[in-house]
Short mmCIF file of C-alpha atoms and ligand atoms in Angstrom, two decimals:
data_model
loop_
_atom_site.label_atom_id
_atom_site.label_comp_id
_atom_site.label_asym_id
_atom_site.label_seq_id
_atom_site.Cartn_x
_atom_site.Cartn_y
_atom_site.Cartn_z
CA MET A 14 88.74 219.62 165.65
CA LYS A 15 89.03 221.30 162.33
CA LYS A 16 85.83 219.21 159.48
CA SER A 17 86.57 217.96 157.35
CA LEU A 18 86.42 219.20 153.19
CA LYS A 19 83.96 217.27 150.75
CA ARG A 20 83.77 217.88 148.04
CA LEU A 21 82.07 216.15 145.16
CA ALA A 22 82.81 216.16 141.15
CA ILE A 23 80.35 214.90 138.22
CA ASP A 24 81.41 214.74 134.10
CA THR A 25 79.05 213.40 131.59
CA ALA A 26 80.65 214.76 128.63
CA THR A 27 81.78 211.89 127.21
CA LYS A 28 80.79 208.08 126.96
CA TYR A 29 81.25 207.72 130.45
CA ILE A 30 80.06 208.50 133.41
CA TYR A 31 82.59 210.14 136.09
CA LEU A 32 81.94 210.52 139.93
CA ALA A 33 84.73 211.47 142.70
CA LEU A 34 84.24 211.77 146.60
CA MET A 35 87.54 213.64 148.20
CA ILE A 36 87.89 214.31 151.61
CA ASP A 37 90.82 217.07 151.91
CA ASP A 38 93.02 216.07 150.02
CA LYS A 39 92.57 212.53 149.23
CA GLU A 40 90.12 211.45 146.84
CA VAL A 41 88.72 208.20 148.92
CA SER A 42 86.07 206.88 145.81
CA SER A 43 85.01 207.18 142.42
CA ILE A 44 83.86 205.53 139.15
CA TYR A 45 84.58 206.39 136.19
CA GLN A 46 82.34 203.89 133.71
CA GLU A 47 81.09 203.52 129.88
CA GLY A 48 77.37 205.29 130.76
CA ASP A 49 76.29 202.99 127.42
CA ASN A 50 74.59 206.04 126.05
CA ASN A 51 72.32 205.69 129.29
CA HIS A 52 73.67 208.22 131.48
CA SER A 53 70.49 209.52 132.40
CA VAL A 54 69.42 205.97 133.25
CA THR A 55 72.32 204.85 135.54
CA ILE A 56 73.95 208.43 137.05
CA ILE A 57 72.00 208.83 140.40
CA PRO A 58 71.77 204.65 141.38
CA LEU A 59 75.92 205.21 140.72
CA LEU A 60 75.90 208.65 143.32
CA ALA A 61 73.76 206.80 145.97
CA GLU A 62 76.19 203.77 145.51
CA LEU A 63 79.68 205.72 145.29
CA LEU A 64 77.89 207.96 148.94
CA LYS A 65 77.06 204.70 150.54
CA ASN A 66 80.66 203.55 150.33
CA ALA A 67 81.81 206.89 151.33
CA GLU A 68 78.42 206.24 154.11
CA ILE A 69 77.86 210.09 153.54
CA SER A 70 74.56 212.03 152.30
CA LEU A 71 74.39 214.08 149.44
CA GLN A 72 73.58 217.42 152.42
CA ASP A 73 76.92 216.07 153.50
CA LEU A 74 78.77 217.71 151.09
CA ASP A 75 80.45 221.13 150.80
CA GLU A 76 81.34 221.56 147.64
CA ILE A 77 80.58 220.37 144.06
CA ILE A 78 82.95 219.89 140.92
CA VAL A 79 80.70 220.34 137.67
CA GLY A 80 82.41 219.66 134.34
CA VAL A 81 80.63 222.06 131.61
CA GLY A 82 81.98 220.65 128.44
CA PRO A 83 82.45 220.98 125.42
CA GLY A 84 80.99 217.71 124.74
CA SER A 85 77.98 216.00 123.55
CA TYR A 86 75.34 218.20 123.98
CA THR A 87 72.52 215.68 125.54
CA GLY A 88 75.46 213.65 128.13
CA VAL A 89 76.57 217.24 129.18
CA ARG A 90 73.60 218.30 130.23
CA ILE A 91 72.56 215.11 132.39
CA GLY A 92 76.03 216.43 135.10
CA VAL A 93 74.62 219.74 135.41
CA THR A 94 71.37 219.20 136.04
CA VAL A 95 72.89 216.84 138.70
CA GLY A 96 75.81 219.16 139.91
CA LYS A 97 73.10 222.42 139.43
CA MET A 98 70.59 220.65 141.89
CA ILE A 99 73.24 219.70 144.30
CA GLY A 100 74.24 223.25 145.35
CA TYR A 101 71.25 224.21 144.98
CA LEU A 102 69.40 222.48 147.45
CA ASN A 103 72.30 221.92 149.62
CA ASN A 104 73.51 226.36 149.22
CA ILE A 105 76.83 225.00 148.70
CA ASN A 106 80.39 226.71 147.24
CA ILE A 107 79.50 225.16 142.91
CA TYR A 108 82.75 225.24 140.91
CA GLN A 109 83.00 224.58 137.06
CA VAL A 110 85.69 222.84 135.14
CA SER A 111 85.73 221.92 131.12
CA SER A 112 85.71 218.86 130.51
CA LEU A 113 88.33 218.90 128.32
CA ALA A 114 90.55 219.58 131.30
CA LEU A 115 89.64 216.53 132.96
CA LEU A 116 90.89 215.01 130.42
CA ALA A 117 93.66 216.07 129.79
CA SER A 118 94.39 216.05 133.91
CA THR A 119 94.83 211.93 133.00
CA SER A 120 98.18 212.56 131.04
CA LYS A 121 101.74 212.34 132.82
CA GLN A 122 103.22 214.35 128.97
CA LYS A 123 104.11 217.57 129.14
CA TYR A 124 101.87 218.68 126.17
CA ILE A 125 98.63 217.41 126.26
CA LEU A 126 95.80 217.14 123.60
CA PRO A 127 92.40 216.14 125.53
CA LEU A 128 89.91 215.17 121.98
CA ILE A 129 86.18 214.97 122.39
CA ASP A 130 84.77 213.69 118.68
CA ALA A 131 82.40 216.03 117.39
CA ARG A 132 81.61 214.23 114.03
CA ARG A 133 82.83 214.66 110.49
CA ASN A 134 86.28 215.33 111.49
CA ASN A 135 85.75 217.93 113.94
CA ALA A 136 86.15 217.86 117.60
CA PHE A 137 86.90 219.44 120.56
CA MET A 138 89.52 220.05 121.90
CA ALA A 139 92.19 222.21 123.69
CA PHE A 140 96.30 221.74 124.22
CA PHE A 141 97.62 221.64 128.13
CA ASN A 142 101.33 222.27 129.11
CA GLN A 143 102.40 220.31 131.89
CA LYS A 144 105.06 221.02 134.39
CA LYS A 145 105.54 219.20 137.65
CA ARG A 146 101.56 218.10 137.49
CA LYS A 147 100.57 221.52 136.75
CA LEU A 148 97.99 222.10 134.09
CA THR A 149 98.28 225.50 131.83
CA TYR A 150 96.13 226.54 129.12
CA LEU A 151 98.27 226.12 125.34
CA LYS A 152 95.13 226.68 123.23
CA ASN A 153 90.61 227.19 124.96
CA ASP A 154 88.34 224.72 124.28
CA THR A 155 87.47 224.77 120.40
CA LEU A 156 85.28 223.50 118.39
CA GLU A 157 87.06 222.32 115.05
CA ASN A 158 88.49 220.33 112.13
CA ILE A 159 90.71 218.25 113.95
CA GLU A 160 93.43 217.96 111.67
CA SER A 161 93.57 221.70 110.81
CA PHE A 162 94.23 222.30 114.89
CA LYS A 163 96.79 219.67 114.72
CA SER A 164 98.61 221.16 111.64
CA ASN A 165 98.92 223.99 113.89
CA ILE A 166 100.91 222.87 116.95
CA ILE A 167 104.27 221.67 116.41
CA GLU A 168 105.20 220.07 119.78
CA LYS A 169 105.51 216.55 120.30
CA TYR A 170 102.29 215.70 122.65
CA GLU A 171 99.78 213.03 123.46
CA VAL A 172 96.66 212.94 122.50
CA ILE A 173 93.95 211.66 125.50
CA GLU A 174 90.19 210.73 124.09
CA PHE A 175 89.38 209.16 127.67
CA GLY A 176 90.15 208.28 131.12
CA LYS A 177 89.59 208.82 134.31
CA PRO A 178 90.75 212.45 135.57
CA ASN A 179 93.26 213.39 138.25
CA LEU A 180 90.85 215.71 140.33
CA LYS A 181 93.77 216.77 142.81
CA LYS A 182 95.58 218.25 139.44
CA ILE A 183 92.81 220.03 138.33
CA ILE A 184 92.74 221.56 141.40
CA ASP A 185 96.45 222.18 142.30
CA SER A 186 96.20 223.62 138.58
CA ASN A 187 93.24 225.89 139.51
CA LEU A 188 91.43 225.40 136.53
CA MET A 189 87.73 225.42 138.65
CA VAL A 190 85.76 228.65 137.73
CA LYS A 191 83.72 229.23 141.30
CA ILE A 192 79.63 229.98 139.82
CA GLU A 193 78.44 232.46 142.23
CA ASP A 194 75.08 232.27 141.64
CA ILE A 195 74.19 228.80 140.89
CA HIS A 196 70.85 229.48 138.54
CA ASN A 197 73.48 230.88 135.98
CA LEU A 198 75.20 227.34 135.57
CA THR A 199 75.22 226.07 132.25
CA PRO A 200 76.67 223.45 130.08
CA ASN A 201 79.74 225.15 128.26
CA TYR A 202 78.30 223.65 124.46
CA LEU A 203 80.84 226.16 122.40
CA ARG A 204 78.24 226.14 119.52
CA ILE A 205 74.69 227.85 118.79
CA THR A 206 72.45 225.28 117.44
CA GLU A 207 71.89 224.38 113.88
CA ALA A 208 68.57 226.54 113.99
CA GLU A 209 70.02 230.14 115.11
CA ARG A 210 72.79 229.10 112.94
CA ASN A 211 70.10 229.07 110.08
CA LEU A 212 68.47 232.30 111.51
CA LYS A 213 71.16 234.45 110.63
CA MET B 29 50.25 214.67 151.02
CA ASN B 30 52.52 217.28 149.59
CA VAL B 31 53.03 216.73 145.78
CA LEU B 32 56.10 217.65 143.96
CA GLY B 33 55.12 218.14 140.64
CA VAL B 34 58.19 218.27 137.68
CA GLU B 35 57.15 219.27 134.24
CA THR B 36 59.44 219.45 131.65
CA SER B 37 58.23 217.13 128.21
CA CYS B 38 58.27 220.60 126.01
CA ASP B 39 58.80 223.87 125.83
CA GLU B 40 57.47 224.94 129.53
CA THR B 41 59.71 223.87 132.51
CA SER B 42 57.05 224.12 135.75
CA VAL B 43 57.46 223.20 139.21
CA SER B 44 54.22 222.95 141.43
CA ILE B 45 53.52 221.66 144.89
CA VAL B 46 50.34 220.16 145.02
CA ARG B 47 48.63 219.16 148.47
CA ASP B 48 45.69 215.65 148.16
CA GLY B 49 45.60 216.01 144.48
CA ASN B 50 43.70 219.27 143.96
CA VAL B 51 44.71 222.21 146.80
CA VAL B 52 47.91 223.76 144.81
CA LEU B 53 50.66 225.39 146.86
CA ALA B 54 52.48 226.77 143.60
CA ASN B 55 52.04 226.04 140.13
CA GLU B 56 55.64 228.59 138.11
CA VAL B 57 55.34 227.98 135.05
CA LEU B 58 58.75 229.33 132.50
CA SER B 59 57.53 229.48 129.54
CA GLN B 60 59.82 229.00 126.56
CA ILE B 61 57.19 230.20 124.09
CA ASP B 62 58.62 233.60 122.67
CA ILE B 63 62.21 232.33 122.19
CA HIS B 64 60.40 229.26 119.97
CA LYS B 65 58.43 231.70 118.05
CA VAL B 66 60.59 232.93 115.51
CA TYR B 67 61.69 229.40 114.35
CA GLY B 68 57.96 228.86 113.56
CA GLY B 69 58.17 225.73 116.17
CA VAL B 70 59.73 223.86 119.19
CA VAL B 71 62.77 223.01 118.26
CA PRO B 72 64.18 220.31 120.64
CA GLU B 73 67.77 221.75 121.49
CA ILE B 74 66.86 225.16 121.81
CA ALA B 75 64.43 223.63 124.68
CA SER B 76 66.98 221.90 126.38
CA ARG B 77 69.03 224.30 126.55
CA GLU B 78 65.87 226.59 127.70
CA HIS B 79 65.06 224.14 130.84
CA ILE B 80 68.39 223.59 132.30
CA LYS B 81 69.01 227.49 132.30
CA GLY B 82 65.92 227.28 134.53
CA ILE B 83 65.09 224.10 136.37
CA THR B 84 66.79 225.74 139.18
CA TYR B 85 64.97 228.57 139.34
CA VAL B 86 61.75 226.91 139.14
CA PHE B 87 62.30 225.04 142.07
CA ASP B 88 63.30 228.45 143.72
CA GLN B 89 59.69 230.09 142.73
CA ALA B 90 58.01 227.48 143.33
CA MET B 91 59.39 226.36 146.82
CA LYS B 92 59.27 230.00 148.17
CA LYS B 93 55.53 230.50 146.73
CA ALA B 94 54.52 227.37 148.69
CA ASN B 95 56.42 228.81 151.50
CA LEU B 96 57.68 225.29 152.16
CA ASN B 97 60.79 223.21 152.66
CA PHE B 98 61.74 219.90 150.42
CA GLU B 99 61.52 218.18 153.75
CA ASP B 100 57.65 218.87 153.87
CA ILE B 101 57.39 217.14 150.46
CA ASP B 102 56.06 214.13 150.44
CA LEU B 103 56.06 212.13 146.95
CA ILE B 104 58.65 213.67 144.01
CA ALA B 105 55.97 213.30 140.60
CA VAL B 106 57.46 214.00 137.12
CA THR B 107 57.12 213.23 133.51
CA LYS B 108 58.26 211.02 131.95
CA GLY B 109 56.65 210.96 129.15
CA PRO B 110 56.06 211.15 125.68
CA GLY B 111 57.55 214.08 124.74
CA LEU B 112 60.86 215.44 123.36
CA ILE B 113 63.72 213.74 125.06
CA GLY B 114 66.48 216.33 125.69
CA SER B 115 63.80 218.03 127.71
CA LEU B 116 62.13 214.95 129.92
CA LEU B 117 65.36 213.84 131.25
CA ILE B 118 66.15 217.55 132.56
CA GLY B 119 62.79 216.94 134.33
CA ILE B 120 63.70 213.19 135.54
CA ASN B 121 66.80 213.90 136.59
CA ALA B 122 66.83 216.82 138.62
CA ALA B 123 63.55 215.05 139.93
CA LYS B 124 65.86 211.98 141.58
CA VAL B 125 68.37 214.37 142.60
CA ILE B 126 66.06 215.66 145.62
CA SER B 127 64.52 211.96 145.81
CA LEU B 128 68.41 211.24 146.51
CA ASN B 129 69.01 214.09 148.34
CA TYR B 130 65.65 213.81 151.52
CA GLY B 131 64.75 210.46 150.72
CA ILE B 132 61.30 211.16 149.25
CA PRO B 133 59.75 208.43 146.67
CA ILE B 134 59.51 209.34 142.65
CA ILE B 135 57.70 208.51 140.59
CA GLY B 136 57.16 208.37 137.05
CA VAL B 137 53.77 209.56 135.16
CA HIS B 138 52.70 210.22 132.13
CA HIS B 139 51.95 213.65 130.18
CA ILE B 140 48.18 212.89 129.01
CA SER B 141 47.24 211.37 132.47
CA GLY B 142 48.77 214.43 133.69
CA HIS B 143 45.98 216.91 130.77
CA ILE B 144 43.64 214.60 132.26
CA TYR B 145 43.83 214.80 135.92
CA ALA B 146 44.30 218.40 134.79
CA ASN B 147 40.23 218.07 135.63
CA TYR B 148 40.51 216.58 138.94
CA ILE B 149 42.19 220.37 140.44
CA GLU B 150 38.91 222.04 140.19
CA GLN B 151 36.21 219.43 139.39
CA GLY B 152 36.38 216.55 141.17
CA MET B 153 35.55 213.02 138.91
CA GLU B 154 32.77 211.07 138.76
CA PHE B 155 33.35 207.82 136.99
CA PRO B 156 32.94 206.16 134.26
CA ILE B 157 34.72 209.21 132.45
CA LEU B 158 35.20 210.22 129.20
CA ALA B 159 38.57 212.03 128.08
CA LEU B 160 38.70 214.13 124.59
CA VAL B 161 42.73 214.33 124.51
CA VAL B 162 43.65 217.41 122.11
CA SER B 163 46.78 218.98 121.88
CA GLY B 164 50.03 219.43 119.68
CA GLY B 165 51.45 215.76 119.66
CA HIS B 166 47.95 214.18 120.76
CA THR B 167 43.92 213.85 119.42
CA GLU B 168 42.42 210.85 121.37
CA LEU B 169 39.62 209.44 123.31
CA ILE B 170 40.01 207.40 126.69
CA LEU B 171 37.70 205.99 128.83
CA MET B 172 38.33 206.23 132.93
CA LYS B 173 36.29 203.40 135.19
CA GLU B 174 37.86 205.01 137.26
CA HIS B 175 40.78 206.52 139.40
CA TYR B 176 43.93 205.94 136.84
CA ASP B 177 42.23 202.88 134.23
CA PHE B 178 43.01 204.47 131.25
CA THR B 179 41.00 202.92 128.31
CA LYS B 180 41.95 204.06 124.65
CA LEU B 181 39.05 203.98 122.32
CA GLY B 182 40.34 205.92 119.46
CA GLU B 183 43.04 207.66 118.41
CA THR B 184 44.37 210.19 115.32
CA GLN B 185 45.88 208.07 112.49
CA ASP B 186 47.88 211.07 111.64
CA ASP B 187 48.61 215.02 112.62
CA ALA B 188 47.44 215.99 116.10
CA VAL B 189 44.98 218.29 115.70
CA GLY B 190 47.18 221.00 117.57
CA GLU B 191 49.33 219.93 114.35
CA ALA B 192 46.80 220.97 112.36
CA TYR B 193 46.22 224.31 113.80
CA ASP B 194 50.11 224.86 113.52
CA LYS B 195 50.42 224.22 109.83
CA ILE B 196 47.33 225.51 108.76
CA ALA B 197 48.75 229.32 110.55
CA ARG B 198 51.95 228.34 109.23
CA VAL B 199 50.13 228.49 105.61
CA LEU B 200 47.98 231.45 106.22
CA GLY B 201 50.89 233.91 106.63
CA LEU B 202 50.00 233.47 110.94
CA GLU B 203 52.19 233.31 113.81
CA TYR B 204 53.05 230.43 115.99
CA PRO B 205 51.48 228.78 117.80
CA GLY B 206 48.21 228.70 115.18
CA GLY B 207 45.94 227.60 117.93
CA PRO B 208 45.08 230.56 119.79
CA VAL B 209 45.73 232.56 116.37
CA VAL B 210 43.35 230.64 114.12
CA ASP B 211 40.91 230.67 117.36
CA ARG B 212 40.91 234.26 117.62
CA LEU B 213 40.75 235.06 113.71
CA ALA B 214 37.81 232.12 113.59
CA GLY B 215 35.45 234.09 115.46
CA GLY B 216 35.45 237.40 113.05
CA GLY B 217 34.90 234.65 109.66
CA GLU B 218 32.42 232.41 108.67
CA ASP B 219 32.22 228.85 107.39
CA ASN B 220 31.82 229.59 103.57
CA LEU B 221 34.98 227.58 102.48
CA ASP B 222 33.19 224.01 102.44
CA PHE B 223 35.84 222.33 103.92
CA PRO B 224 35.44 218.15 104.52
CA ARG B 225 34.82 216.02 108.20
CA PRO B 226 37.52 213.55 107.71
CA MET B 227 36.58 210.40 109.27
CA ILE B 228 33.17 211.59 110.66
CA ASN B 229 31.24 209.10 109.41
CA SER B 230 33.51 206.90 110.68
CA ASN B 231 31.90 203.75 113.18
CA ASP B 232 35.24 204.09 115.25
CA PHE B 233 36.49 207.03 117.83
CA ASN B 234 39.53 207.67 115.33
CA PHE B 235 40.34 210.85 113.52
CA SER B 236 42.94 212.50 110.94
CA PHE B 237 43.38 215.80 110.10
CA SER B 238 45.96 215.69 107.67
CA GLY B 239 43.08 215.26 104.42
CA LEU B 240 41.69 218.88 105.84
CA LYS B 241 45.22 220.58 106.30
CA SER B 242 46.45 219.13 102.34
CA HIS B 243 42.75 220.43 101.83
CA VAL B 244 42.49 223.60 103.14
CA ILE B 245 46.74 224.44 101.97
CA ASN B 246 45.50 223.26 98.56
CA THR B 247 41.98 225.54 98.78
CA HIS B 248 44.41 228.74 100.35
CA HIS B 249 47.45 228.39 96.58
CA ASN B 250 44.42 227.47 93.66
CA MET B 251 42.55 230.96 95.00
CA LYS B 252 46.45 232.63 95.40
CA GLN B 253 46.86 230.84 91.39
CA ARG B 254 43.79 232.81 90.83
CA ASN B 255 44.20 235.85 91.84
CA GLU B 256 41.34 235.84 93.51
CA LYS B 257 41.02 237.86 97.09
CA ILE B 258 41.57 235.72 100.52
CA ASN B 259 39.20 236.04 103.61
CA ILE B 260 41.73 235.06 105.85
CA ASP B 261 39.35 235.04 109.25
CA ASP B 262 36.38 233.00 106.72
CA PHE B 263 39.75 230.09 106.48
CA CYS B 264 40.44 230.36 110.23
CA ALA B 265 36.31 230.00 110.80
CA SER B 266 35.37 227.31 107.91
CA PHE B 267 39.20 225.64 109.41
CA GLN B 268 37.13 225.62 113.05
CA GLU B 269 34.47 224.52 112.64
CA ALA B 270 35.65 221.15 110.34
CA VAL B 271 38.00 220.32 112.88
CA THR B 272 34.80 220.85 115.91
CA ASP B 273 32.92 219.15 114.04
CA VAL B 274 34.46 216.12 113.93
CA LEU B 275 35.79 216.32 117.60
CA VAL B 276 31.87 216.89 118.92
CA LYS B 277 30.72 213.74 117.00
CA LYS B 278 32.66 211.35 117.92
CA THR B 279 32.78 212.91 121.34
CA ILE B 280 28.72 212.06 121.53
CA GLN B 281 29.18 209.17 120.07
CA ALA B 282 31.35 207.52 122.67
CA LYS B 283 29.51 209.25 125.82
CA ASN B 284 25.88 207.36 124.57
CA LYS B 285 27.76 204.09 123.85
CA TYR B 286 29.68 204.00 127.00
CA LYS B 287 27.64 205.87 129.18
CA VAL B 288 30.01 208.54 130.74
CA LYS B 289 28.72 210.43 133.61
CA GLN B 290 31.39 213.34 133.09
CA VAL B 291 32.99 213.98 129.49
CA ILE B 292 36.36 215.52 130.35
CA VAL B 293 38.39 217.91 127.56
CA ALA B 294 41.76 218.37 128.58
CA GLY B 295 45.85 219.47 126.70
CA GLY B 296 46.48 222.88 124.63
CA VAL B 297 43.67 222.81 122.25
CA ALA B 298 40.88 222.27 124.92
CA ALA B 299 41.49 226.53 125.51
CA ASN B 300 40.08 226.70 122.30
CA SER B 301 37.30 228.79 122.14
CA GLY B 302 35.81 227.08 118.98
CA LEU B 303 35.53 223.73 121.18
CA ARG B 304 34.72 224.91 124.26
CA LYS B 305 31.88 226.59 123.18
CA LYS B 306 30.06 223.40 120.77
CA MET B 307 30.87 221.14 123.42
CA LYS B 308 29.28 222.73 125.83
CA ALA B 309 26.03 223.60 123.65
CA LYS B 310 25.70 219.46 121.77
CA ILE B 311 25.89 218.32 125.39
CA THR B 312 23.95 219.48 127.97
CA ASP B 313 22.77 215.87 129.86
CA ILE B 314 26.18 215.47 131.23
CA PRO B 315 28.49 217.86 132.39
CA VAL B 316 31.34 218.77 130.39
CA TYR B 317 34.22 220.04 132.13
CA PHE B 318 37.11 222.17 130.80
CA PRO B 319 40.12 222.72 132.68
CA LYS B 320 40.99 226.08 133.57
CA MET B 321 43.14 227.94 131.15
CA GLN B 322 46.35 227.58 133.29
CA TYR B 323 45.53 224.34 133.92
CA CYS B 324 45.31 223.62 129.64
CA THR B 325 49.12 224.16 128.22
CA ASP B 326 51.86 222.04 130.14
CA ASN B 327 52.29 222.32 134.38
CA ALA B 328 53.14 220.84 136.31
CA ALA B 329 50.11 220.40 138.55
CA MET B 330 48.56 218.38 136.50
CA ILE B 331 51.61 215.84 136.53
CA ALA B 332 51.71 216.75 140.63
CA ALA B 333 47.41 215.81 140.80
CA ALA B 334 48.16 212.85 138.61
CA GLY B 335 51.31 211.13 139.93
CA TYR B 336 48.93 211.94 143.08
CA PHE B 337 46.14 209.45 142.36
CA GLN B 338 48.79 207.18 140.35
CA TYR B 339 50.35 206.79 143.47
CA LYS B 340 47.64 206.05 146.04
CA LYS B 341 46.62 203.28 143.15
CA ASN B 342 49.24 201.08 143.14
CA GLY B 343 51.30 202.17 146.85
CA GLU B 344 54.23 201.96 144.89
CA SER B 345 56.93 204.62 143.39
CA ASP B 346 59.45 203.83 141.09
CA ASP B 347 63.40 203.55 141.93
CA LEU B 348 66.64 205.54 141.04
CA TYR B 349 66.36 204.01 137.45
CA ILE B 350 63.78 205.84 136.28
CA ASN B 351 63.86 207.22 132.79
CA GLY B 352 62.37 209.14 129.90
CA TYR B 353 60.58 208.28 127.17
CA SER B 354 59.59 209.97 123.63
CA ARG B 355 57.18 207.48 122.84
CA LEU B 356 55.12 206.03 125.38
CA ASP B 357 51.36 204.15 125.50
CA LEU B 358 48.92 204.88 128.56
CA GLU B 359 46.98 202.24 129.20
ZN1 ZN C 29 50.49 218.89 126.54
#
């Protein structure tokens, strides 16, 4: 009998915690819930619950998929820390995916603009085209003024700010990047820190 | 009992394995000090970014050094506060993953109890003990009547000692962190500037360093205005003498009042040579212990040592909801 492929996906770049367990091509269990700015407290208990329901342990996993942002700096670091540790401890393949791509995967529209607010009229955004349930980037992940980003798009699009990701679509769209050396996995902040900017 | 210690409360990513509270099998520390130097202090967002970069690497190095597998670990001890919240959360969540992955109990440890237990690694403990905790974030006198029993006798009302050192160093144009540089230059200078010893005669165990700091800054400013020759070494020596006079006098008063059997000096400023010398010269009736240099600054071995005694005392661990706290009382 062929061994099944067990994959765990994690994303905490928005105010929602997203955890999903896929066995072969089927999502068997998932959690998408508001974290109340408390991802750090709840993510591991939620993960424990998810695994328990599916009757597997972290050591049974074959692959891990981590949303690396862009998004809330503190938020995204929680998910990346957890994913990085699981990958490291169990010596399994780890894939990173844009948190904006995960957002885009929730939409059924042809043109999709995922958006994570970054205050002062700025946001983390990207622009996608969807054909036959396959997503392709038209504009890469960026952090800029919301109005100016939108003003450069002529197509009619849907803005997505939250929603439970469609992991199957992400996998089928080849939007994941394999990390060769687990120690190198870090969030995609899209911006250097204020201290570094002031230094220049 | 093999305890895995995890410490990420400020700017060092550290993982250690300590057996039975004092046998250090590994103590790996990834220091960010060179990264923060150019900013004249620790930048919290940069600290968090560095912790997440190095976290799995430090675990890997520690396990290899100890020649153990995670399955050999009996308890995970992780710093839960006080400290930089974004930094703390990385260590805490990494520790929680290990706990869930292997079913190992986890315990959240107070950072200052770690600094105090750094001494257990080398010296053991005989109670009652008086601990002077001096670092960039702390200046407190703590009484311990037995293991894992802390009573705060007094603390700084404003700046921590280490903080005062950093600010003085900045005014004098010295590099960050200020403690080691001021300490070194003080050795070549003279205590001739007549700086105040704040609260030295107050009838309690509290401290204050902001007045002294302002006095030093004003003196420096006025001398500059008058085009007087400024001897940096004398500034360092005068400042260090003033600080250590206060620390030593209050420590002696507390020692006598509570009839302790040991004095422990803990925290980053315990590395200060002026403080070491004066404390040892003035207290001769009972032992005064300073941790080895590598256990003075933040490290996970001290967290593992403290976690071991915390677990032994209470017999219980935390659950997976354990959180980090930027401010946290020791008692
Ligand atoms: Zn410390």
